[in-house]
PDB file of C-alpha atoms in Angstrom:
ATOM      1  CA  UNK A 220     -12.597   9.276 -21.118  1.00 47.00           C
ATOM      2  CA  UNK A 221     -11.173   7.629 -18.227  1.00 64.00           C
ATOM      3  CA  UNK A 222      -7.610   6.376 -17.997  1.00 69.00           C
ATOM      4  CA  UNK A 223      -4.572   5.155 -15.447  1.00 71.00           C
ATOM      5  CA  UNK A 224      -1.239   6.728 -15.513  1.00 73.00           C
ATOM      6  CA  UNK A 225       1.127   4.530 -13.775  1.00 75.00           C
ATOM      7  CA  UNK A 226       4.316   4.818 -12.188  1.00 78.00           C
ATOM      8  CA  UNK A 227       7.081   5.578 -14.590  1.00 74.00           C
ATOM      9  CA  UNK A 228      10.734   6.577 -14.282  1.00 78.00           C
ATOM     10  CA  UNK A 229      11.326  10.023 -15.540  1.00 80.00           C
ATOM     11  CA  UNK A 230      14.541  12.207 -15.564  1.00 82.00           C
ATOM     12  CA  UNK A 231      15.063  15.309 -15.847  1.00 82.00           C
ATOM     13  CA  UNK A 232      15.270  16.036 -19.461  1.00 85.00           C
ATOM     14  CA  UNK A 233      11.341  14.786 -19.725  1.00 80.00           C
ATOM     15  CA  UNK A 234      10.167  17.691 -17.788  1.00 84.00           C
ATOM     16  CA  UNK A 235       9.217  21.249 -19.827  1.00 86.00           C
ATOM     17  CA  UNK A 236       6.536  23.461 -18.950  1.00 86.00           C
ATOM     18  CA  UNK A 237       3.691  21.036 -19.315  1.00 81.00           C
ATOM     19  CA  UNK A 238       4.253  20.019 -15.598  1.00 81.00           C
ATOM     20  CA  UNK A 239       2.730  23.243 -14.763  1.00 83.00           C
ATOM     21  CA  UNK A 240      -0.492  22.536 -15.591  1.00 81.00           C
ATOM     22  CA  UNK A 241      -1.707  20.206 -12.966  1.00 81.00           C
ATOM     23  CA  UNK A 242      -0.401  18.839  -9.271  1.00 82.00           C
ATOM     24  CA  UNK A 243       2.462  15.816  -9.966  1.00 78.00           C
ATOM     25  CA  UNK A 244       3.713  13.261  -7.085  1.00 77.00           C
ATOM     26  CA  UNK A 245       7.741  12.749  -7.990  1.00 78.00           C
ATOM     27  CA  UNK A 246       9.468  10.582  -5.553  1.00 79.00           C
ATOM     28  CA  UNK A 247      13.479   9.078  -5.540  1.00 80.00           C
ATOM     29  CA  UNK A 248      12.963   5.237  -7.362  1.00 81.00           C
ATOM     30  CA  UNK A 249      13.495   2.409  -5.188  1.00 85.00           C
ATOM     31  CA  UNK A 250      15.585  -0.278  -6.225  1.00 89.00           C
ATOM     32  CA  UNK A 251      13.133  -3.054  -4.949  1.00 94.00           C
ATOM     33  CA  UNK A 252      12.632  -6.493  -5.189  1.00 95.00           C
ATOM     34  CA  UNK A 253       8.670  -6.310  -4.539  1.00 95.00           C
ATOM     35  CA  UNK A 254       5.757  -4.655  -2.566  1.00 95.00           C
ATOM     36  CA  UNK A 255       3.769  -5.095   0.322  1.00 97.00           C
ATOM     37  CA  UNK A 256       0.365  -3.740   0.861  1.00 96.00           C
ATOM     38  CA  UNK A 257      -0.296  -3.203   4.261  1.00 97.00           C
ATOM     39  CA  UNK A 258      -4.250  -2.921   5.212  1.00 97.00           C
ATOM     40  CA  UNK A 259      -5.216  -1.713   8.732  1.00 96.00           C
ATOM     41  CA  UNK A 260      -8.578  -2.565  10.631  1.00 94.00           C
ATOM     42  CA  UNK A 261      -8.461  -0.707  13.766  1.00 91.00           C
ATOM     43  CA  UNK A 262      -5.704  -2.192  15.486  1.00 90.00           C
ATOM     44  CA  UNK A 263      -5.245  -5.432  13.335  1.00 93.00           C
ATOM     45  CA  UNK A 264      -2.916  -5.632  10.664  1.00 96.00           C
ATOM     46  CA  UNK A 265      -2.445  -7.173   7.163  1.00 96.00           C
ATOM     47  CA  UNK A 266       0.138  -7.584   5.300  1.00 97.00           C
ATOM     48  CA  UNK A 267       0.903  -8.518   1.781  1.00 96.00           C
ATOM     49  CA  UNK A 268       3.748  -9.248  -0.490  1.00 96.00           C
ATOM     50  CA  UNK A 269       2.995  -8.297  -4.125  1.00 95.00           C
ATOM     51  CA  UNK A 270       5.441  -9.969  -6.398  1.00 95.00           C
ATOM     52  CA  UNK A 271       5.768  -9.670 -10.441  1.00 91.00           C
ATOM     53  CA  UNK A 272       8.559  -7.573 -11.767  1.00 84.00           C
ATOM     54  CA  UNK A 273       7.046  -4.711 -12.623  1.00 84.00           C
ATOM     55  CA  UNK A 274       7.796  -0.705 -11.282  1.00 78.00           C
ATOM     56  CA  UNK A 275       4.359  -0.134 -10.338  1.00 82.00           C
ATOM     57  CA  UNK A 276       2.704  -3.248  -9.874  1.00 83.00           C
ATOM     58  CA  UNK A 277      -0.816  -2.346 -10.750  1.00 80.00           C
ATOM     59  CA  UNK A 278      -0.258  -1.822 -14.449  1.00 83.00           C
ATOM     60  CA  UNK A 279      -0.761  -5.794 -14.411  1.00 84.00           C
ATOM     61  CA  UNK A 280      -2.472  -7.767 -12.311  1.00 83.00           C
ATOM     62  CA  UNK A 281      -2.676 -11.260 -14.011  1.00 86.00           C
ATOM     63  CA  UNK A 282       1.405 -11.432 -13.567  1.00 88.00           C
ATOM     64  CA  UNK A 283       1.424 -10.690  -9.922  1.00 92.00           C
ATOM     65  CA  UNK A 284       1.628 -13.046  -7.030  1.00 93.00           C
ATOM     66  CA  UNK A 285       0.617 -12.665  -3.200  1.00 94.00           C
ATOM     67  CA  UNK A 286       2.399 -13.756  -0.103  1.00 95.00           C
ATOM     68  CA  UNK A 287       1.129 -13.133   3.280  1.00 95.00           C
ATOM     69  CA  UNK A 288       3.789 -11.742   5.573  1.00 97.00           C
ATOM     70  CA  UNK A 289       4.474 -10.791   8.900  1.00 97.00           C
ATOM     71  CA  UNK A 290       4.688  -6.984   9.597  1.00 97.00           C
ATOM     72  CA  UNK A 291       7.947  -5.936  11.436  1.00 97.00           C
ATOM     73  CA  UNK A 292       7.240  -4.569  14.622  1.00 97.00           C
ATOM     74  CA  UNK A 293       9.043  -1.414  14.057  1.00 97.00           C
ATOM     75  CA  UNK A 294       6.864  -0.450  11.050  1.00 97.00           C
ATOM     76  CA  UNK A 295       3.786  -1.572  12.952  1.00 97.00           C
ATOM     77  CA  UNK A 296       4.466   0.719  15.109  1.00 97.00           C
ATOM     78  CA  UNK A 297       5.377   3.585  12.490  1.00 97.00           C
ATOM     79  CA  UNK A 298       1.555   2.470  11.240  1.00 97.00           C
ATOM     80  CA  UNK A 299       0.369   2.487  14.667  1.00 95.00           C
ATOM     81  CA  UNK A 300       1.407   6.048  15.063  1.00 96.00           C
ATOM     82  CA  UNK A 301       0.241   7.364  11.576  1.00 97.00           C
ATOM     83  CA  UNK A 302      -2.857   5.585  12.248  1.00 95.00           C
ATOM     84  CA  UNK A 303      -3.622   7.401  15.748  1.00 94.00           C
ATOM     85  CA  UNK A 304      -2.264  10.888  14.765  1.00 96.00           C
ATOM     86  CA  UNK A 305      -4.339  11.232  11.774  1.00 95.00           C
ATOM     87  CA  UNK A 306      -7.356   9.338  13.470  1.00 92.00           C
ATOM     88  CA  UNK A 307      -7.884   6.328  11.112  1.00 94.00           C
ATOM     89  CA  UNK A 308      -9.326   2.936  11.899  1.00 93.00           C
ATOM     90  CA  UNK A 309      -8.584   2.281   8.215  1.00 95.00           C
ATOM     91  CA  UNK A 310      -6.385   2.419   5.589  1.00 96.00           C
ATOM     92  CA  UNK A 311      -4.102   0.918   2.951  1.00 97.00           C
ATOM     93  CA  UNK A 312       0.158   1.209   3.010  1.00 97.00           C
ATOM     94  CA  UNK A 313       1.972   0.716  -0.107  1.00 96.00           C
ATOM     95  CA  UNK A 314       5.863   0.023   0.631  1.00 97.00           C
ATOM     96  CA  UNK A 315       8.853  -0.947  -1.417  1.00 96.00           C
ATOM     97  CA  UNK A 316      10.727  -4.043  -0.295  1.00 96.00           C
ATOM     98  CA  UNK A 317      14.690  -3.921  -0.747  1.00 96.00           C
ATOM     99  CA  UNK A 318      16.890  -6.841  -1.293  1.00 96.00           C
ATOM    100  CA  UNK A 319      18.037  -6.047   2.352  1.00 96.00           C
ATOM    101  CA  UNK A 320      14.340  -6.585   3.983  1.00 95.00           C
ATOM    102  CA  UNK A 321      13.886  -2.882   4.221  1.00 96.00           C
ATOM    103  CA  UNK A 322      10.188  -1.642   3.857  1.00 98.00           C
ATOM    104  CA  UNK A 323      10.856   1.740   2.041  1.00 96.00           C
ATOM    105  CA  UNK A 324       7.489   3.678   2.963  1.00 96.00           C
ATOM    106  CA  UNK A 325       5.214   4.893  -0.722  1.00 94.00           C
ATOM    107  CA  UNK A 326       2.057   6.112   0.547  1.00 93.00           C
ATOM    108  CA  UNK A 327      -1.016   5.651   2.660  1.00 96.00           C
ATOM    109  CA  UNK A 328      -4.577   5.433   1.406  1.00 93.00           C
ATOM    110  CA  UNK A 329      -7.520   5.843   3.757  1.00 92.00           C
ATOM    111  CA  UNK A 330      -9.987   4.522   1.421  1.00 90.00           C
ATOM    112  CA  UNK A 331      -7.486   2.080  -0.372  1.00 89.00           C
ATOM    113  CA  UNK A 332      -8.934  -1.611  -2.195  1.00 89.00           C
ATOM    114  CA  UNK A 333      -8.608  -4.759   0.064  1.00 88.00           C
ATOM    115  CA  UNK A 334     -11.194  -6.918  -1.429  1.00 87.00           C
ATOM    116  CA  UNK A 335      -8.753  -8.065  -4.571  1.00 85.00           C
ATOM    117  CA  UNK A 336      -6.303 -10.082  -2.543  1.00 88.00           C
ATOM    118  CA  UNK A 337      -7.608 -13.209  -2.336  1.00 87.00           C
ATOM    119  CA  UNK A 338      -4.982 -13.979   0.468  1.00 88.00           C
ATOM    120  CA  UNK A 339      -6.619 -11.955   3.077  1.00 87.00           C
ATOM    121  CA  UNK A 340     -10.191 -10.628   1.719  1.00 90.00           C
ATOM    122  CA  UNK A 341     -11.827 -12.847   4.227  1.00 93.00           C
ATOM    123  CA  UNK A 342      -9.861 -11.808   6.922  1.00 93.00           C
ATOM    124  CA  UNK A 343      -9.611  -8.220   6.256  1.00 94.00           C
ATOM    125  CA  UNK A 344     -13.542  -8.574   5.650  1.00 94.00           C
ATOM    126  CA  UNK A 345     -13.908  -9.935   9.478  1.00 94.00           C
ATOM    127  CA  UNK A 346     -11.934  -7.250  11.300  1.00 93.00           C
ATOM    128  CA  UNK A 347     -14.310  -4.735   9.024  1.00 93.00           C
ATOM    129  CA  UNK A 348     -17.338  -6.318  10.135  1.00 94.00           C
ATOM    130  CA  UNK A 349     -15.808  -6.843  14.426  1.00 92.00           C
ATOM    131  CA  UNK A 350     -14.961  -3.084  14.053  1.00 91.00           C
ATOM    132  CA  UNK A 351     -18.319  -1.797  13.200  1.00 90.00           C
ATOM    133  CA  UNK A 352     -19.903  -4.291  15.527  1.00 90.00           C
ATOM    134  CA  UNK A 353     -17.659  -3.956  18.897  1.00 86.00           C
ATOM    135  CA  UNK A 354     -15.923  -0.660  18.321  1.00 79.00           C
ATOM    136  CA  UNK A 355     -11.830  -0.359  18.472  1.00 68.00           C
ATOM    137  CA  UNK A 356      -9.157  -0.713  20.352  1.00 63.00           C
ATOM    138  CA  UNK A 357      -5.962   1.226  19.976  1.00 57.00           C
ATOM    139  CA  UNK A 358      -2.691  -0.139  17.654  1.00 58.00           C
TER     140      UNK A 358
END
């Protein structure tokens, strides 16, 4: 049977032996105010605000709203680099957004979904379609 754990606040005092069993991602919780998927096509980028409330915001989509956004250019660059060192012409950020405007890095996915954001599908779809057609050039 398939199933979704999502993101969850845990302390301490919830962790016995069980953890043992299996790899486990624990990070420090961000006190955020939303999200922003970032998705990279060689060297353009796209990026989304993900708004509704929630700790991990894929535990319910219907709630959730999109904004596009511009990406700052010091964590386009940070992408740039991550991009180029690990030789990707794709992939998918997740960040936290502070009340401050600070972009508090999650993860990267090289294989992460754009197609669900209405908001930038087409786009994103384009620079798929330019970058298997005319190649790439560099972030």
């Amino acid at each position: 049977m398939a199933g979704m754990i999502w993101a969850n606040t845990v302390s301490t005092a919830d962790l016995d032996e069980s953890v043992t069993g299996t790899a486990h991602l624990f990070q420090a919780r961000v006190d955020k105010v939303g999200d922003v998927r970032v998705t990279v096509v060689g060297d353009r980028v796209f990026a989304v605000r993900i708004d509704g409330g929630q700790l991990d915001w894929r535990a319910h989509y219907p709630s959730l709203t999109y904004t596009l956004i511009p990406c700052p250019p010091d964590t386009r660059h940070a992408i740039g680099a991550y991009m180029t060192t690990y030789g990707l012409l794709f992939a998918a950020f997740d960040f936290a957004l502070t009340a401050s405007g600070e972009w508090v890095f999650l993860e990267s996915n090289p294989n992460g979904q754009w197609a669900w954001i209405a908001e930038q599908e087409d786009a994103v779809a384009e620079a798929l379609a330019d970058l298997l057609q005319k190649g790439h050039p560099p972030l």
